[in-house]
Short mmCIF file of C-alpha atoms in Angstrom, two decimals:
data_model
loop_
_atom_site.label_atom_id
_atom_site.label_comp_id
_atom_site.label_asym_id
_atom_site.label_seq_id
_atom_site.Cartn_x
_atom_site.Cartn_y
_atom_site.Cartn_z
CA UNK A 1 -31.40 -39.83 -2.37
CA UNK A 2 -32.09 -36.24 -1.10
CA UNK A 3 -28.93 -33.84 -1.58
CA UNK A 4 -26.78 -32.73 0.85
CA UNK A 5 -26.19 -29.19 1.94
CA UNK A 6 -22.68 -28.27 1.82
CA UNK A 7 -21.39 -27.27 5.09
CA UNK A 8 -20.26 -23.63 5.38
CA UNK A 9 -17.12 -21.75 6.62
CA UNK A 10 -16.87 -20.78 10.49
CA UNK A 11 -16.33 -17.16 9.47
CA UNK A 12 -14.05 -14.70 11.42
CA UNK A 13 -12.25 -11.34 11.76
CA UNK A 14 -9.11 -10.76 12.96
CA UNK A 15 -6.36 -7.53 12.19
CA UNK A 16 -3.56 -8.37 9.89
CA UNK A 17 -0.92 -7.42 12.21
CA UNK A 18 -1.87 -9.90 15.17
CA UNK A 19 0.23 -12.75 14.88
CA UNK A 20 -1.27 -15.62 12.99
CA UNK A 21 -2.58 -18.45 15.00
CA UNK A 22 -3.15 -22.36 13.83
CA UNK A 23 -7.01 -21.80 14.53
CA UNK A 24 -7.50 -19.00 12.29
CA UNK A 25 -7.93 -21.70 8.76
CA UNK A 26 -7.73 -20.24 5.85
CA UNK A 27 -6.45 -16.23 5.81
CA UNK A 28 -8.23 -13.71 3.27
CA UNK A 29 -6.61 -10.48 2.93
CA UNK A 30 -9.73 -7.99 2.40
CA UNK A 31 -7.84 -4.71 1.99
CA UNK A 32 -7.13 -3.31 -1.60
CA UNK A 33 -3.52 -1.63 -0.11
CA UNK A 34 -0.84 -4.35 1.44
CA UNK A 35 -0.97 -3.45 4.83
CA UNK A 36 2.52 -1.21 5.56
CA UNK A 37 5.06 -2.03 7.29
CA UNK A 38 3.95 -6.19 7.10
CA UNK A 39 6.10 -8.64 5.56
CA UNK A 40 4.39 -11.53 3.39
CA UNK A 41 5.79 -14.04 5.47
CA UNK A 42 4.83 -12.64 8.87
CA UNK A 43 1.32 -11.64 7.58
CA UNK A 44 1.03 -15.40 6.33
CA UNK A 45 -2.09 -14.46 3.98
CA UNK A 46 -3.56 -17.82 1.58
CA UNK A 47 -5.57 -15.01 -0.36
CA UNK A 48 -5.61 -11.24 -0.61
CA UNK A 49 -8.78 -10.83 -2.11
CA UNK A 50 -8.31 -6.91 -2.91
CA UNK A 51 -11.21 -6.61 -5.76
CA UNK A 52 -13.76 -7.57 -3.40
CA UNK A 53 -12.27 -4.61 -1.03
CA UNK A 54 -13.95 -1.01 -1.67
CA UNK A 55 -13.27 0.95 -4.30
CA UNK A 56 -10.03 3.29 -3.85
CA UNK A 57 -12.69 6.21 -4.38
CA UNK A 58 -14.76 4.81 -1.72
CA UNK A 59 -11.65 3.77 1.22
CA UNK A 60 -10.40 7.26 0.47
CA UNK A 61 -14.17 9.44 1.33
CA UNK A 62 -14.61 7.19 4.00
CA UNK A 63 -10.74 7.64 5.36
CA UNK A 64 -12.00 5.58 9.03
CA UNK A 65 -14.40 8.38 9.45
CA UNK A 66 -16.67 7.11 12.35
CA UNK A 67 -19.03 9.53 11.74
CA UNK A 68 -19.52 8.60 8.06
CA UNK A 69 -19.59 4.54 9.09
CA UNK A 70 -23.68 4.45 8.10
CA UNK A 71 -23.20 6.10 4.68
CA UNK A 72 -19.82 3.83 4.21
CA UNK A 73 -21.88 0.45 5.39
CA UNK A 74 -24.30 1.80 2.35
CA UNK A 75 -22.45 2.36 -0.64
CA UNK A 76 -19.76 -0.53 0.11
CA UNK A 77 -23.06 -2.67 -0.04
CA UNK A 78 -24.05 -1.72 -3.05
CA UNK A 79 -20.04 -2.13 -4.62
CA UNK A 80 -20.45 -5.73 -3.17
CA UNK A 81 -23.96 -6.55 -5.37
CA UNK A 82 -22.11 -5.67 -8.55
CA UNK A 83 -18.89 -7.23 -7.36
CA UNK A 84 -18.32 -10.34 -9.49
CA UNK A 85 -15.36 -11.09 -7.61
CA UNK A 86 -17.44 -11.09 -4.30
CA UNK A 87 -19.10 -14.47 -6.14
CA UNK A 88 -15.60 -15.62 -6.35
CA UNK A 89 -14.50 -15.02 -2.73
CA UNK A 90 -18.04 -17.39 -1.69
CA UNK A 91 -16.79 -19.82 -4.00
CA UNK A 92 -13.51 -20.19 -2.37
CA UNK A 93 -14.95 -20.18 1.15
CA UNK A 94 -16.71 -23.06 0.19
CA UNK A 95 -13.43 -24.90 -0.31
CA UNK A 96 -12.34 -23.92 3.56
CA UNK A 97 -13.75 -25.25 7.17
CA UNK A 98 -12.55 -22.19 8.74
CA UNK A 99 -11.87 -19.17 6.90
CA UNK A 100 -10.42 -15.87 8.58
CA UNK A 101 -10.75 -12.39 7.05
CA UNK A 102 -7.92 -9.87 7.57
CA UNK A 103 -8.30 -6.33 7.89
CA UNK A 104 -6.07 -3.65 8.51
CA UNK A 105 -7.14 -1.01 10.03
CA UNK A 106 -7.09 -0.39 14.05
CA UNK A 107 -10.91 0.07 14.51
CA UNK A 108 -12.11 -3.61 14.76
CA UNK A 109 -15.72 -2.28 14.60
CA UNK A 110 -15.97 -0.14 11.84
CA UNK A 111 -13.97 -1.29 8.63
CA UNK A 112 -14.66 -3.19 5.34
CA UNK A 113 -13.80 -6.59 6.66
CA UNK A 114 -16.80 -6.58 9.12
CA UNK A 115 -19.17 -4.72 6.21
CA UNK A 116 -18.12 -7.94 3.60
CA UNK A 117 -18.31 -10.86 6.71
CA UNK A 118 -22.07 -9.58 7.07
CA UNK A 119 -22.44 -9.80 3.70
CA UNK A 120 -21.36 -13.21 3.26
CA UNK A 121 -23.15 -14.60 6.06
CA UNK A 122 -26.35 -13.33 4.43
CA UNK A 123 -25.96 -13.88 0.70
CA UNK A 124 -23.67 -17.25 1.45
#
């Protein structure tokens, strides 16, 4: 009998401070800091996955610096090939049919959350 591929997670992106919605599955917080000002219940996170998030030396160079996006898209890459917990993360989106990763920051187009779904869609 030939084996089956497993199917994978619909993967999506969505800010942590939009109100939670039935369709968004299962809800990964990808941010290393709680996001301020959020409660636990309202944010209504399954997961905060903070060691797959960048470094603390990383978030803080980069500080949401458009300009330094390319450089940022670079080295959070190469935290993410020696991440062990990124392995982790994939293993747990297995487990999910939808799976929606939160981010916190207000640009929707240039933050870790959109860095890591590319990377999971590739590697996973």
């Amino acid at each position: 009998m030939p084996a089956t591929r497993e199917a994978r997670a619909t993967l999506r992106l969505k800010r942590v401070y939009e109100p939670a919605a039935a369709g968004d599955g299962f809800r990964i917080l990808t941010d290393r800091l709680w996001p301020r000002g959020l409660s636990k219940e309202k944010a209504r996170v399954d997961l905060w996955a903070k060691d797959v998030a960048p470094s603390t030396e990383l978030r803080k160079w980069f500080n949401h610096d458009v300009t330094l996006w390319p450089e940022f898209v670079r080295r959070y890459h190469a935290e993410l090939k020696n991440n062990p917990a990124l392995h982790d993360l994939a293993v747990e989106l297995s487990r999910h049919k939808t799976v929606t990763l939160l981010f916190g920051a207000k640009d929707e187009e240039h933050n870790q959350a959109v860095v890591l779904l590319k990377s999971l869609k590739k590697h996973w």
